Short mmCIF file of N, CA and C in Angstrom, two decimals:
data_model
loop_
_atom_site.label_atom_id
_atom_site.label_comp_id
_atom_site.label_asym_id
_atom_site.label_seq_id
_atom_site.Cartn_x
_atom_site.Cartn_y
_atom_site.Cartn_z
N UNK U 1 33.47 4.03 -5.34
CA UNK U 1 33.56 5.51 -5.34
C UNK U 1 32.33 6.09 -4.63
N UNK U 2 32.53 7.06 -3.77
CA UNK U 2 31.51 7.40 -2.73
C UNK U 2 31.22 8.54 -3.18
N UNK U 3 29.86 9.33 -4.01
CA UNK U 3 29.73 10.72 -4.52
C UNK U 3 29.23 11.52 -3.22
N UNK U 4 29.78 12.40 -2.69
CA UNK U 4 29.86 13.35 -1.77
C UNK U 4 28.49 14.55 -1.73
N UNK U 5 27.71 13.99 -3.03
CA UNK U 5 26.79 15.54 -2.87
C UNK U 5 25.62 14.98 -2.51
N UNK U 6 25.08 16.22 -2.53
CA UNK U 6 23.77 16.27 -1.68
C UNK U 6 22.85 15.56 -2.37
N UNK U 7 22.45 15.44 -3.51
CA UNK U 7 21.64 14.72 -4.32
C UNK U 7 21.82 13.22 -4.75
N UNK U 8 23.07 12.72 -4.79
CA UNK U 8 23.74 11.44 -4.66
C UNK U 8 23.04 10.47 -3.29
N UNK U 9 23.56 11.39 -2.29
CA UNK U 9 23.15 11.02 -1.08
C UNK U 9 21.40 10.44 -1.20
N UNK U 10 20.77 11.64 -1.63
CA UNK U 10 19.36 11.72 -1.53
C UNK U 10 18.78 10.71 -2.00
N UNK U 11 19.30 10.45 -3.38
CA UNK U 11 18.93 9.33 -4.04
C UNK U 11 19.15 8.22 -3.64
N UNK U 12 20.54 8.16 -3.35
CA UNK U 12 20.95 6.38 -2.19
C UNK U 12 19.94 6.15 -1.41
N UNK U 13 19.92 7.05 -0.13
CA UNK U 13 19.20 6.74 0.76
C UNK U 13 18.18 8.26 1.03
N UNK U 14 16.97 7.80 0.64
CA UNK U 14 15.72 8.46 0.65
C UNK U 14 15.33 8.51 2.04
N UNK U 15 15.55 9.84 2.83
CA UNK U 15 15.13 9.58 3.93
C UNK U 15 13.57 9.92 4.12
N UNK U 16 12.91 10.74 3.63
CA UNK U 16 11.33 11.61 3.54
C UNK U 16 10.47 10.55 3.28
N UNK U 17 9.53 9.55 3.34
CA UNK U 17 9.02 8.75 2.69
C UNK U 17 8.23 9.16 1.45
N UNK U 18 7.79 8.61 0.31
CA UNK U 18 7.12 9.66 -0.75
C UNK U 18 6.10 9.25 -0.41
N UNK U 19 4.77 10.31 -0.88
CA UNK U 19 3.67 9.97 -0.40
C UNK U 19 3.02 9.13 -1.29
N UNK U 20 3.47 9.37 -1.99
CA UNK U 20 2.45 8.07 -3.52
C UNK U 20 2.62 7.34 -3.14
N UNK U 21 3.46 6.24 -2.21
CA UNK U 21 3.56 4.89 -1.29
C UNK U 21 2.43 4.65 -0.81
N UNK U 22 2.24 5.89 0.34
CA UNK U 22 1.44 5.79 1.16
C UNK U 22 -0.38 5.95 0.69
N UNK U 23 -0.34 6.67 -0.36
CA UNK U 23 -1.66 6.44 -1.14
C UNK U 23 -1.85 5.66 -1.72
N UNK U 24 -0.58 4.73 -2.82
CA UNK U 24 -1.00 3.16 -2.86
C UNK U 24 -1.22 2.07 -1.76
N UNK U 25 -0.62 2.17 -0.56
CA UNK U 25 -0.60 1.86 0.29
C UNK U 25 -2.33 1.36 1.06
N UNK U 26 -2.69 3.01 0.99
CA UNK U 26 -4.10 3.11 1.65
C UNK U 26 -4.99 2.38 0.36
N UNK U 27 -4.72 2.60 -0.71
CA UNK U 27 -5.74 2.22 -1.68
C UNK U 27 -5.73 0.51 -1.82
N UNK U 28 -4.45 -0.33 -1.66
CA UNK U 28 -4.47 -1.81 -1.68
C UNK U 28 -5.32 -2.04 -0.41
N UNK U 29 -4.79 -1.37 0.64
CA UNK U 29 -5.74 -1.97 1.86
C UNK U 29 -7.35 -1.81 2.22
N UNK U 30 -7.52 -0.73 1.10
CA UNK U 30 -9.18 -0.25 0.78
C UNK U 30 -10.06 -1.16 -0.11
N UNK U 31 -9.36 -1.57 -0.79
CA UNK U 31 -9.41 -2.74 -2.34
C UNK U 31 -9.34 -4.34 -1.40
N UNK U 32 -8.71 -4.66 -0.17
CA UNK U 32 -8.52 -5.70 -0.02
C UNK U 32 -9.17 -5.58 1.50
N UNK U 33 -9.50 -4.83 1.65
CA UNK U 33 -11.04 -4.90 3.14
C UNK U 33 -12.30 -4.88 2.67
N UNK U 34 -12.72 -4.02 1.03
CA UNK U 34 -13.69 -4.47 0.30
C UNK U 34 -13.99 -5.82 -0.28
N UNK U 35 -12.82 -6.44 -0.53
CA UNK U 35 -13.22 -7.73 -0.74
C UNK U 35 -13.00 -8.66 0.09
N UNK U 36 -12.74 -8.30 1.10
CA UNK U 36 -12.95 -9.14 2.64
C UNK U 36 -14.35 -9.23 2.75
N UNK U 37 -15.23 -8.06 2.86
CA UNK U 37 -16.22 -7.52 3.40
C UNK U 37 -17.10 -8.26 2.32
N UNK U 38 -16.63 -8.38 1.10
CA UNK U 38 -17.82 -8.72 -0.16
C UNK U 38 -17.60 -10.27 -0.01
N UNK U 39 -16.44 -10.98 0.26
CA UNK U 39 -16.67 -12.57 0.59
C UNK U 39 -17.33 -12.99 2.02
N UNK U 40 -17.54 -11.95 2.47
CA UNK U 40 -17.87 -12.43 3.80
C UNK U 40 -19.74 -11.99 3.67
N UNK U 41 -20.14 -11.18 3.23
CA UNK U 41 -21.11 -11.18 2.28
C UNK U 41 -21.89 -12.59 2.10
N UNK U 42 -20.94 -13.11 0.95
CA UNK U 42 -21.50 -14.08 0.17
C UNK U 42 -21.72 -15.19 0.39
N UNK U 43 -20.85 -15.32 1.52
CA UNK U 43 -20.41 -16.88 2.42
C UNK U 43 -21.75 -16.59 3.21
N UNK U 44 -22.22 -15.48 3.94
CA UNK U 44 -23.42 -15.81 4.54
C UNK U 44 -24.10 -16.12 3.99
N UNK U 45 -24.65 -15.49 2.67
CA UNK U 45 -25.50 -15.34 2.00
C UNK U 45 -26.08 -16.79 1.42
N UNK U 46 -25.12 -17.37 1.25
CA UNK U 46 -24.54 -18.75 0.81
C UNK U 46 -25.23 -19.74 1.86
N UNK U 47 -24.80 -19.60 3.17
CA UNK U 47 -24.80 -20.36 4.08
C UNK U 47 -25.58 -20.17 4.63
N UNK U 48 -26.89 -19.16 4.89
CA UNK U 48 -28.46 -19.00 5.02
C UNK U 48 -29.24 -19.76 4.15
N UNK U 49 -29.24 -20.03 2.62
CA UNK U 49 -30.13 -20.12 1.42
C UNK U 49 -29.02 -22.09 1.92
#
């Protein structure tokens, strides 16, 4: 059964992207270049001493 309304639709297929995606989005890749940056840190730090 195919519901014909406008909100049916909306919900199936979300065309707008939501932005809370995109702010979890930015925040995993902020969280996971900090700890790029903090092992890469330590490995020198490591590998000087």
């Amino acid at each position: 059964m195919m519901i014909q309304t406008d909100r049916g639709i909306d919900d199936a297929q979300p065309t707008i992207f939501p932005v809370e995606y995109t702010v979890y989005a930015i925040i995993t890749v902020l969280i996971i270049v900090s700890l790029v940056v903090y092992l890469t840190k330590t490995k020198k730090k490591t590998a000087l001493s």
